[in-house]
Coordinates of C-alpha atoms and ligand atoms in Angstrom, one line a residue:
X15 CA 61.3 21.3 -47.7
X16 CA 58.9 18.5 -46.7
X17 CA 55.2 18.9 -46.9
X18 CA 53.8 18.3 -43.4
X19 CA 51.1 15.7 -42.8
X20 CA 48.8 15.5 -39.7
X21 CA 49.1 12.1 -38.0
X22 CA 45.7 10.5 -37.6
X23 CA 44.6 7.9 -35.1
X24 CA 42.4 5.0 -36.2
X25 CA 39.3 7.0 -35.2
X26 CA 40.3 9.8 -37.5
X27 CA 41.0 7.4 -40.4
X28 CA 37.6 5.9 -39.9
X29 CA 35.9 9.2 -40.4
X30 CA 37.6 10.0 -43.7
X31 CA 35.5 11.2 -46.7
X32 CA 32.1 10.7 -45.1
X33 CA 29.3 11.8 -47.3
X34 CA 27.0 14.7 -46.5
X35 CA 24.3 12.4 -45.1
X36 CA 26.8 10.6 -42.9
X37 CA 28.2 13.9 -41.6
X38 CA 24.7 15.1 -40.7
X39 CA 24.2 11.9 -38.8
X40 CA 27.5 12.3 -36.9
X41 CA 26.7 16.0 -36.1
X42 CA 23.3 15.0 -34.8
X43 CA 24.7 12.1 -32.7
X44 CA 27.4 14.4 -31.3
X45 CA 24.8 17.1 -30.5
X46 CA 26.6 19.7 -32.4
X47 CA 23.5 21.6 -33.4
X48 CA 19.9 21.1 -34.5
X49 CA 18.1 19.8 -37.6
X50 CA 15.9 22.4 -39.1
X51 CA 12.4 21.5 -40.4
X52 CA 13.9 22.0 -43.9
X53 CA 16.6 19.4 -43.4
X54 CA 19.3 22.0 -43.0
X55 CA 21.7 21.6 -40.0
X56 CA 21.8 24.7 -37.7
X57 CA 24.8 25.4 -35.6
X58 CA 26.0 28.2 -33.3
X59 CA 29.7 29.1 -33.1
X60 CA 29.6 30.9 -29.8
X61 CA 32.0 33.9 -29.3
X62 CA 33.5 33.9 -32.8
X63 CA 30.9 34.6 -35.5
X64 CA 33.4 36.1 -38.0
X65 CA 37.0 35.9 -38.9
X66 CA 39.8 36.6 -36.4
X67 CA 42.1 38.6 -38.7
X68 CA 44.3 39.8 -35.9
X69 CA 45.1 36.2 -34.7
X70 CA 46.6 35.1 -38.1
X71 CA 50.3 34.3 -38.4
X72 CA 52.6 33.3 -41.2
X73 CA 55.8 31.3 -40.7
X74 CA 58.8 33.3 -41.7
X75 CA 61.5 31.0 -43.1
X76 CA 64.2 31.1 -45.8
X77 CA 61.6 30.8 -48.5
X78 CA 58.8 33.0 -47.3
X79 CA 61.0 35.7 -45.8
X80 CA 61.5 37.5 -49.1
X81 CA 58.0 36.6 -50.5
X82 CA 55.5 37.8 -47.9
X83 CA 54.2 41.3 -47.5
X84 CA 55.2 41.5 -43.9
X85 CA 53.7 44.9 -43.3
X86 CA 50.3 43.1 -43.7
X87 CA 51.1 39.8 -41.8
X88 CA 52.5 38.8 -38.5
X89 CA 55.4 36.4 -38.4
X90 CA 56.1 33.3 -36.4
X91 CA 59.2 31.1 -36.5
X92 CA 59.2 27.5 -37.8
X93 CA 60.0 26.4 -34.3
X94 CA 56.9 28.2 -32.9
X95 CA 54.8 26.4 -35.6
X96 CA 56.4 23.0 -34.7
X97 CA 55.5 23.6 -31.0
X98 CA 51.9 24.4 -32.0
X99 CA 51.7 21.4 -34.3
X100 CA 52.9 19.1 -31.5
X101 CA 50.3 20.6 -29.2
X102 CA 47.6 20.1 -31.9
X103 CA 48.7 16.5 -32.2
X104 CA 48.5 16.0 -28.4
X105 CA 45.0 17.6 -28.4
X106 CA 43.9 15.3 -31.1
X107 CA 44.9 12.2 -29.2
X108 CA 42.0 9.9 -28.5
X109 CA 39.5 12.3 -30.1
X110 CA 37.1 11.4 -32.9
X111 CA 38.2 13.5 -35.9
X112 CA 36.7 14.1 -39.3
X113 CA 38.9 14.1 -42.4
X114 CA 37.9 15.3 -45.9
X115 CA 40.1 14.9 -49.0
X116 CA 39.0 17.6 -51.5
X117 CA 40.3 19.6 -54.3
X118 CA 40.8 23.4 -54.3
X119 CA 40.7 24.6 -57.9
X120 CA 38.4 23.5 -60.7
X121 CA 41.2 23.6 -63.4
X122 CA 43.1 20.2 -63.2
X123 CA 46.4 22.1 -64.1
X124 CA 46.3 24.1 -61.0
X125 CA 44.2 21.9 -58.7
X126 CA 45.5 21.5 -55.2
X127 CA 44.7 18.2 -53.4
X128 CA 43.8 19.4 -49.9
X129 CA 43.1 17.5 -46.7
X130 CA 40.9 19.1 -44.0
X131 CA 41.0 17.7 -40.5
X132 CA 38.3 18.8 -38.1
X133 CA 37.1 18.2 -34.6
X134 CA 33.5 18.9 -35.5
X135 CA 31.4 16.9 -37.9
X136 CA 29.6 20.0 -39.1
X137 CA 33.0 21.7 -40.0
X138 CA 33.7 18.7 -42.2
X139 CA 30.2 19.0 -43.7
X140 CA 30.8 22.7 -44.3
X141 CA 34.1 22.2 -46.1
X142 CA 32.8 19.3 -48.1
X143 CA 30.1 21.7 -49.4
X144 CA 32.6 24.5 -50.0
X145 CA 35.5 22.8 -51.8
X146 CA 35.4 20.5 -54.8
X147 CA 34.5 16.9 -54.2
X148 CA 36.7 14.4 -56.0
X149 CA 35.3 11.5 -57.9
X150 CA 35.6 8.1 -56.2
X151 CA 38.4 7.1 -58.6
X152 CA 40.3 10.3 -57.7
X153 CA 40.3 9.4 -54.1
X154 CA 42.4 6.3 -54.7
X155 CA 46.0 7.2 -54.0
X156 CA 44.9 10.8 -53.1
X157 CA 48.0 12.6 -51.9
X158 CA 47.2 15.8 -50.1
X159 CA 49.6 18.7 -51.0
X160 CA 48.1 21.0 -48.4
X161 CA 46.5 20.4 -44.9
X162 CA 44.2 22.6 -42.8
X163 CA 43.5 21.4 -39.2
X164 CA 40.7 23.1 -37.4
X165 CA 40.2 22.5 -33.7
X166 CA 37.7 25.1 -32.2
X167 CA 38.3 23.5 -28.7
X168 CA 42.0 24.0 -28.8
X169 CA 43.2 27.0 -26.7
X170 CA 46.4 28.7 -27.7
X171 CA 48.6 29.9 -24.9
X172 CA 50.1 33.3 -25.5
X173 CA 53.0 32.4 -23.2
X174 CA 53.8 29.2 -25.0
X175 CA 52.7 29.8 -28.5
X176 CA 53.5 33.5 -28.8
X177 CA 49.9 34.3 -29.8
X178 CA 47.9 37.4 -29.0
X179 CA 45.0 35.4 -27.6
X180 CA 43.6 31.8 -27.3
X181 CA 42.7 32.0 -30.9
X182 CA 45.2 31.1 -33.6
X183 CA 45.4 30.8 -37.3
X184 CA 49.0 29.7 -38.0
X185 CA 50.1 29.3 -41.7
X186 CA 53.2 27.4 -42.7
X187 CA 53.2 28.0 -46.5
X188 CA 56.5 26.3 -47.1
X189 CA 55.5 23.1 -45.4
X190 CA 51.9 23.5 -46.6
X191 CA 49.8 23.4 -43.4
X192 CA 47.5 25.7 -41.5
X193 CA 46.5 25.2 -37.9
X194 CA 43.3 26.9 -36.7
X195 CA 42.4 26.9 -33.0
X196 CA 40.1 28.6 -30.6
X197 CA 37.4 29.7 -33.0
X198 CA 34.3 28.0 -34.3
X199 CA 33.6 30.2 -37.3
X200 CA 33.8 27.9 -40.3
X201 CA 34.8 30.7 -42.7
X202 CA 38.4 30.4 -41.3
X203 CA 38.9 27.0 -43.0
X204 CA 37.9 28.2 -46.5
X205 CA 39.8 31.4 -46.2
X206 CA 42.9 29.5 -45.1
X207 CA 42.8 27.5 -48.3
X208 CA 42.3 30.8 -50.2
X209 CA 45.3 32.5 -48.5
X210 CA 47.6 29.6 -49.5
X211 CA 46.4 29.7 -53.1
X212 CA 47.0 33.5 -53.1
X213 CA 50.6 32.7 -52.1
X214 CA 51.1 29.8 -54.5
X215 CA 49.5 30.9 -57.8
X216 CA 51.2 34.2 -58.7
X217 CA 54.5 32.4 -59.0
X218 CA 52.8 30.2 -61.7
X219 CA 51.6 33.3 -63.6
X220 CA 48.1 32.9 -62.3
X221 CA 46.0 35.7 -60.8
X222 CA 44.1 34.7 -57.6
X223 CA 41.0 36.9 -56.9
X224 CA 38.6 37.6 -54.1
X225 CA 35.7 37.7 -56.4
X226 CA 32.5 36.0 -57.5
X227 CA 32.0 35.0 -61.1
X228 CA 29.3 34.1 -63.6
X229 CA 28.8 33.6 -67.3
X230 CA 26.3 35.1 -69.7
X231 CA 24.4 33.2 -72.5
X232 CA 26.9 34.7 -75.0
X233 CA 29.7 32.9 -73.2
X234 CA 31.1 36.1 -71.8
X235 CA 32.2 35.7 -68.2
X236 CA 32.3 38.4 -65.5
X237 CA 34.1 38.6 -62.2
X238 CA 32.9 40.7 -59.3
X239 CA 35.6 41.9 -56.8
X240 CA 34.4 43.1 -53.5
X241 CA 35.0 43.1 -49.8
X242 CA 32.7 41.3 -47.4
X243 CA 29.1 42.6 -47.6
X244 CA 29.5 44.4 -51.0
X245 CA 27.3 41.9 -52.9
X246 CA 29.6 39.2 -54.5
X247 CA 27.3 36.4 -53.4
X248 CA 24.0 38.2 -54.0
X249 CA 24.8 39.6 -57.4
X250 CA 26.5 36.6 -58.9
X251 CA 23.4 34.4 -58.3
X252 CA 21.5 35.7 -61.3
X253 CA 18.9 33.5 -62.9
X254 CA 19.8 34.8 -66.4
X255 CA 23.5 33.8 -66.0
X256 CA 25.4 30.6 -65.1
X257 CA 27.0 30.8 -61.7
X258 CA 30.7 29.9 -61.4
X259 CA 31.2 30.7 -57.8
X260 CA 30.5 33.3 -55.1
X261 CA 33.9 34.1 -53.5
X262 CA 37.3 32.8 -54.8
X263 CA 38.5 32.4 -58.4
X264 CA 41.7 32.5 -60.4
X265 CA 42.5 33.9 -63.9
X266 CA 45.0 31.8 -65.7
X267 CA 46.3 31.8 -69.3
X268 CA 43.4 29.5 -70.1
X269 CA 40.6 31.5 -68.6
X270 CA 39.0 31.7 -65.1
X271 CA 38.2 28.9 -62.7
X272 CA 36.6 28.6 -59.3
X273 CA 38.7 27.4 -56.3
X274 CA 35.6 26.2 -54.6
X275 CA 32.6 23.9 -55.1
X276 CA 30.0 25.7 -52.9
X277 CA 28.8 29.0 -51.6
X278 CA 28.7 30.7 -48.2
X279 CA 25.9 33.3 -48.2
X280 CA 24.9 35.8 -45.7
X281 CA 21.3 35.1 -44.5
X282 CA 20.2 38.1 -42.5
X283 CA 17.0 39.4 -44.2
X284 CA 17.3 36.7 -46.8
X285 CA 14.0 36.4 -48.7
X286 CA 12.5 34.2 -51.4
X287 CA 11.4 37.3 -53.3
X288 CA 14.7 39.2 -53.4
X289 CA 17.1 36.2 -53.7
X290 CA 15.2 33.1 -54.8
X291 CA 18.2 30.9 -55.6
X292 CA 20.0 31.6 -52.4
X293 CA 16.8 31.2 -50.4
X294 CA 16.1 27.8 -51.9
X295 CA 19.7 26.6 -51.4
X296 CA 19.5 27.6 -47.8
X297 CA 16.3 25.5 -47.2
X298 CA 17.4 22.1 -48.2
X299 CA 18.8 18.9 -46.7
X300 CA 22.4 19.1 -45.3
X301 CA 22.9 22.9 -45.9
X302 CA 24.8 24.3 -43.0
X303 CA 23.1 27.2 -41.2
X304 CA 25.7 29.0 -39.1
X305 CA 24.3 31.2 -36.4
X306 CA 20.9 31.3 -37.9
X307 CA 18.1 31.2 -35.3
X308 CA 15.4 28.5 -35.6
X309 CA 11.8 29.3 -34.5
X310 CA 9.6 27.0 -32.4
X311 CA 8.7 25.0 -35.5
X312 CA 12.4 24.6 -36.4
X313 CA 12.0 26.9 -39.3
X314 CA 15.0 29.2 -40.0
X315 CA 14.2 32.8 -39.0
X316 CA 16.4 34.9 -41.4
X317 CA 15.1 38.1 -39.8
X318 CA 16.6 37.3 -36.4
X319 CA 20.1 38.7 -36.2
X320 CA 20.4 38.2 -32.4
X321 CA 23.4 35.7 -32.7
X322 CA 25.2 37.9 -35.3
X323 CA 24.7 40.1 -38.3
X324 CA 27.0 37.6 -40.1
X325 CA 24.6 34.6 -40.0
X326 CA 25.5 32.3 -42.9
X327 CA 24.3 29.4 -45.1
X328 CA 26.8 27.0 -46.7
X329 CA 25.7 24.8 -49.6
X330 CA 27.3 23.0 -52.6
X331 CA 27.0 24.7 -56.0
X332 CA 24.6 21.9 -57.1
X333 CA 22.0 23.5 -54.8
X334 CA 21.8 26.5 -57.2
X335 CA 19.9 25.4 -60.3
X336 CA 22.0 27.4 -62.8
X337 CA 25.4 26.7 -61.5
X338 CA 28.3 25.7 -63.7
X339 CA 29.3 22.0 -63.6
X340 CA 32.9 22.5 -64.6
X341 CA 33.6 25.6 -62.5
X342 CA 35.6 27.0 -65.5
X343 CA 34.9 29.7 -68.1
X344 CA 36.8 31.7 -70.7
X345 CA 38.6 35.0 -70.2
X346 CA 36.4 37.6 -68.6
X347 CA 34.6 40.1 -70.8
X348 CA 33.9 42.3 -67.8
X349 CA 35.6 43.1 -64.5
X350 CA 33.3 44.6 -61.9
X351 CA 34.5 46.2 -58.6
X352 CA 31.8 46.3 -56.0
X353 CA 31.8 48.9 -53.2
X354 CA 29.2 49.5 -50.5
X355 CA 29.7 53.2 -50.2
X356 CA 27.9 54.2 -47.0
X357 CA 28.9 57.9 -47.6
X358 CA 26.5 57.9 -50.6
X359 CA 29.1 59.7 -52.7
X360 CA 29.8 57.1 -55.5
X361 CA 27.4 56.7 -58.4
X362 CA 25.5 53.4 -58.8
X363 CA 27.8 52.4 -61.7
X364 CA 30.8 53.9 -63.5
X365 CA 32.9 52.8 -66.4
X366 CA 36.6 52.7 -65.6
X367 CA 39.6 53.0 -67.9
X368 CA 42.4 50.5 -67.2
X369 CA 44.4 53.0 -65.0
X370 CA 41.3 53.8 -63.0
X371 CA 40.6 50.1 -62.6
X372 CA 44.1 49.7 -61.2
X373 CA 43.7 52.6 -58.9
X374 CA 40.4 51.2 -57.5
X375 CA 41.8 47.7 -57.3
X376 CA 44.7 48.8 -55.2
X377 CA 42.5 51.1 -53.1
X378 CA 39.9 48.4 -52.3
X379 CA 37.4 50.8 -50.9
X380 CA 34.2 50.0 -49.1
X381 CA 32.5 51.4 -46.0
X382 CA 31.2 49.8 -42.8
X383 CA 28.1 51.1 -41.1
X384 CA 27.1 51.4 -37.5
X385 CA 25.3 48.4 -36.0
X386 CA 27.4 45.7 -37.7
X387 CA 30.4 46.0 -35.4
X388 CA 30.6 46.7 -31.7
X389 CA 32.0 50.1 -30.8
X390 CA 31.2 51.9 -34.0
X391 CA 29.5 55.3 -33.7
X392 CA 26.7 56.5 -36.0
X393 CA 29.1 57.6 -38.7
X394 CA 30.1 55.3 -41.6
X395 CA 33.7 54.2 -41.5
X396 CA 35.8 54.0 -44.7
X397 CA 37.7 50.7 -45.2
X398 CA 40.5 50.4 -47.7
X399 CA 41.5 46.8 -48.1
X400 CA 43.8 46.4 -51.1
X401 CA 43.0 43.9 -53.9
X402 CA 39.5 43.8 -52.2
X403 CA 40.9 41.3 -49.8
X404 CA 44.0 42.4 -47.9
X405 CA 43.5 39.8 -45.0
X406 CA 43.9 37.0 -47.6
X407 CA 46.8 38.4 -49.7
X408 CA 50.2 37.2 -48.4
X409 CA 52.1 38.9 -51.2
X410 CA 52.7 42.6 -51.8
X411 CA 49.6 44.2 -53.6
X412 CA 51.8 45.2 -56.5
X413 CA 52.2 41.4 -57.4
X414 CA 48.4 41.0 -57.8
X415 CA 48.0 44.5 -59.3
X416 CA 50.6 43.9 -62.0
X417 CA 49.1 40.5 -62.9
X418 CA 45.6 42.0 -63.2
X419 CA 46.8 45.0 -65.2
X420 CA 48.4 42.7 -67.7
X421 CA 45.4 40.5 -68.0
X422 CA 42.9 43.4 -68.5
X423 CA 45.1 44.9 -71.2
X424 CA 45.7 41.5 -73.0
X425 CA 42.0 40.6 -73.1
X426 CA 40.6 44.1 -73.6
X427 CA 38.3 43.7 -70.6
X428 CA 35.6 46.3 -69.8
X429 CA 35.9 47.5 -66.2
X430 CA 33.1 48.9 -64.0
X431 CA 32.8 50.2 -60.5
X432 CA 29.4 49.5 -58.8
X433 CA 28.2 51.1 -55.6
X434 CA 25.8 48.7 -53.8
X435 CA 25.8 51.1 -50.8
X436 CA 23.9 54.3 -50.1
X437 CA 22.1 56.8 -52.3
X438 CA 20.2 60.0 -51.5
X439 CA 22.5 60.7 -48.5
X440 CA 25.0 58.9 -46.4
X441 CA 24.1 56.0 -44.1
X442 CA 21.4 57.2 -41.7
X443 CA 20.0 59.9 -44.1
X444 CA 19.8 58.1 -47.5
X445 CA 18.8 54.5 -48.3
X446 CA 20.5 51.4 -49.6
X447 CA 20.7 51.2 -53.4
X448 CA 17.7 49.1 -54.5
X449 CA 19.0 45.6 -55.6
X450 CA 16.8 45.8 -58.7
X451 CA 18.4 49.0 -59.9
X452 CA 21.9 47.5 -59.3
X453 CA 20.9 44.3 -61.2
X454 CA 19.5 46.3 -64.2
X455 CA 22.6 48.5 -64.5
X456 CA 24.9 45.5 -64.0
X457 CA 23.2 43.4 -66.7
X458 CA 23.3 46.3 -69.1
X459 CA 27.0 46.7 -68.4
X460 CA 27.7 43.0 -68.9
X461 CA 25.7 42.7 -72.1
X462 CA 27.6 45.7 -73.6
X463 CA 24.5 47.9 -73.9
X464 CA 25.6 50.3 -71.2
X465 CA 28.9 51.1 -72.8
X466 CA 27.0 52.6 -75.7
X467 CA 24.6 54.6 -73.5
X468 CA 25.1 58.4 -73.0
X469 CA 27.7 59.1 -70.3
X470 CA 29.2 62.1 -68.5
X471 CA 32.7 62.3 -67.0
X472 CA 32.6 62.6 -63.3
X473 CA 34.5 65.8 -62.4
X474 CA 35.9 64.4 -59.2
X475 CA 36.6 60.7 -59.9
X476 CA 37.2 61.0 -63.6
X477 CA 35.3 57.9 -64.5
X478 CA 32.4 57.8 -67.0
X479 CA 28.9 57.7 -65.5
X480 CA 25.8 56.7 -67.5
X481 CA 23.1 59.4 -67.7
X482 CA 20.2 57.2 -68.7
X483 CA 19.2 53.6 -69.0
X484 CA 15.8 52.2 -69.7
X485 CA 14.2 50.7 -66.6
X486 CA 16.3 52.8 -64.2
X487 CA 15.1 56.1 -62.5
X488 CA 17.6 58.5 -64.1
X489 CA 17.7 60.6 -60.9
X490 CA 19.7 57.9 -59.1
X491 CA 22.5 58.0 -61.7
X492 CA 23.9 61.3 -60.4
X493 CA 24.5 61.0 -56.7
X494 CA 24.9 64.7 -56.1
X495 CA 21.4 65.2 -57.4
X496 CA 20.0 62.6 -55.0
X497 CA 21.0 64.5 -52.0
X498 CA 18.5 67.1 -50.7
X499 CA 21.5 69.4 -49.8
X500 CA 24.1 69.3 -52.6
X501 CA 26.6 71.3 -50.5
X502 CA 26.4 68.6 -47.9
X503 CA 27.2 66.1 -50.7
X504 CA 30.2 68.2 -51.7
X505 CA 31.5 68.3 -48.1
X506 CA 31.0 64.5 -47.7
X507 CA 32.6 63.9 -51.1
X508 CA 35.6 66.0 -50.1
X509 CA 35.9 63.9 -46.9
X510 CA 35.9 60.7 -48.9
X511 CA 38.4 61.9 -51.5
X512 CA 40.8 62.9 -48.8
X513 CA 40.6 59.4 -47.3
X514 CA 41.2 57.9 -50.8
X515 CA 44.3 60.2 -51.3
X516 CA 45.7 59.5 -47.9
X517 CA 45.3 55.7 -48.4
X518 CA 46.9 55.7 -51.8
X519 CA 50.1 57.3 -50.6
X520 CA 51.3 53.8 -49.7
X521 CA 51.2 52.8 -53.4
X522 CA 52.9 55.8 -55.0
X523 CA 56.2 54.0 -55.3
X524 CA 54.7 51.0 -57.1
X525 CA 52.5 52.4 -59.8
X526 CA 53.0 54.3 -63.0
X527 CA 52.0 58.0 -63.4
X528 CA 48.8 57.2 -65.2
X529 CA 47.5 55.1 -62.2
X530 CA 48.5 57.9 -59.8
X531 CA 46.6 60.4 -61.9
X532 CA 43.5 58.1 -62.0
X533 CA 42.5 58.9 -58.4
X534 CA 39.8 61.4 -57.3
X535 CA 40.8 65.1 -57.3
X536 CA 40.0 67.1 -54.2
X537 CA 40.1 70.5 -55.9
X538 CA 37.4 69.3 -58.3
X539 CA 35.0 68.9 -55.4
X540 CA 35.8 72.3 -54.0
X541 CA 35.3 73.8 -57.5
X542 CA 31.8 72.4 -57.5
X543 CA 30.9 74.0 -54.1
Ligands
LIG1625 N1 22.0 47.0 -54.2 C1 22.4 45.9 -53.6 N2 23.3 45.1 -54.2 C2 23.8 44.0 -53.5 N3 23.5 43.6 -52.3 C3 22.6 44.4 -51.6 C4 22.1 45.6 -52.2 N4 21.2 46.1 -51.3 C5 21.2 45.3 -50.2 N5 22.1 44.3 -50.4 C6 22.3 43.2 -49.3 O1 23.7 43.3 -49.0 C7 24.3 42.1 -48.7 C8 25.4 41.8 -49.6 O2 26.1 40.6 -49.1 P1 26.8 39.5 -49.9 O3 26.2 39.3 -51.3 O4 26.9 38.3 -49.0 O5 28.3 40.1 -50.0 P2 29.7 39.4 -50.2 O6 29.4 38.1 -50.8 O7 30.4 40.3 -51.1 O8 30.2 39.3 -48.8 C9 23.2 41.0 -48.9 O9 22.6 40.7 -47.6 C10 22.2 41.8 -49.8 O10 20.8 41.4 -49.6
LIG1626 C1 33.6 34.3 -45.8 C2 33.9 35.5 -45.9 O1 33.7 36.2 -47.1 P1 32.6 37.1 -47.7 O2 32.0 37.9 -46.5 O3 33.3 37.9 -48.7 O4 31.5 36.3 -48.3 C3 34.5 36.2 -44.7 O5 34.9 37.3 -44.9 O6 34.6 35.6 -43.6
LIG1627 MN1 30.0 36.2 -50.1

């Protein structure tokens, strides 16, 4: 089937592949936001300050019908997509548009030439930072194999377009186009590219991953899986390691590579002390500050969460001093799974055997806390998002799970589970794990030192938990002992284990006995009571 192209007027053609400086000028001229005193460009997205996962649709056709995990995705027909595309074209007529021709994927073998068409100059600036910028010579004869069109001003009509609301993210993977309308959140564009690669690459034997990645001085790379807010961006920016990327990578027979060429960091409470690299990158010319409040002196106020808790900064990887130039590295030495456990049950770090790694990869556990989402009570809420990124995984989790399992076995990778969430009690009673402790434990895991430290087997989860490490207060290593009331810990652990078990029931038909047996054991909690 034919790859769709978006028809461009002469205005759109005239705004193709503008540089960052040109895009800042356009954004200022069009009054799309405000220049900060640092030279960053600050914008507000209005109603949508995060992704609209419930407004995403995938075209079901002869090809995708049997390929997509439909329990996780809503279907539309090719005819519905055609109608939407016609209406997007009509909406574009006479408008000034911005076009960026970029690559998704640092490895030339798998690189996807991608065209992004936007209504807003700052959206073009955002995606120019986030994807990989071709060399001038590569732009001659650039033939896009995938297109994302993002029109925040477009309003979908549920009657006409069959949508749930005025917001729409419509993905035609066969004809290689995504249409985004009715939302200003820039993250939709990058995650649309990610979703398509997650569809495309497994058929080529390549494992796409929602993870950050970095490389140690010994050449050993590490990937950090995790849902939003678990620490991918924060922990991958480590001055002692080379940063590959903060969000989207793939593992091919030749090693790992970044899909992107930039980062998209959360800025609420960002400080120069705790996160110097990200702070510096957020305070430079042309960085996009999304829903960050500027003070009277036009300085960003990273403490102000009044627009959203999900305020963001988008910058190219060059803005981080120790970022990789190639975006590529060898096979990972370590796989880390990050969870922000607001129940305070998980230890700060645990060593996983391959079956446990598969169990936790398919579970994709983290927890949300009150305050970050409207309508949430005071109790933490468990989230299980398979492959640590269900909203971006068009195929069945077993596809990604089997690929990962094979790669971990083939390359003898060490796997770890890291809790960046709560210690000393659940959310409300305990406190967030200190970043310093997380980093110390993590670096010992990545260097190989931690694997040789004394460990105990956790009676409930079965994984191995270190009992001591120089530079870390040993009392935080055993979560049960950090709670003032151990029986309350047991009750909370039992609650969490039940949620794990209930969630994993969906996978029993797809995994081997060893993976099934790698989950937490409820009776083991009760035995400890
Ligand atoms: N121990 C910790 N480890 C990692 N992040 C932590 C920790 N404690 C607090 N945080 C905060 O949690 C947030 C993690 O978000 P981020 O790194 O953007 O996650 P992701 O990239 O996975 O969405 C950051 O704001 C960070 O400052
Ligand atoms: C950009 C996003 O990813 P993350 O929060 O994982 O950085 C997102 O979820 O919108
Ligand atoms: Mn991130």
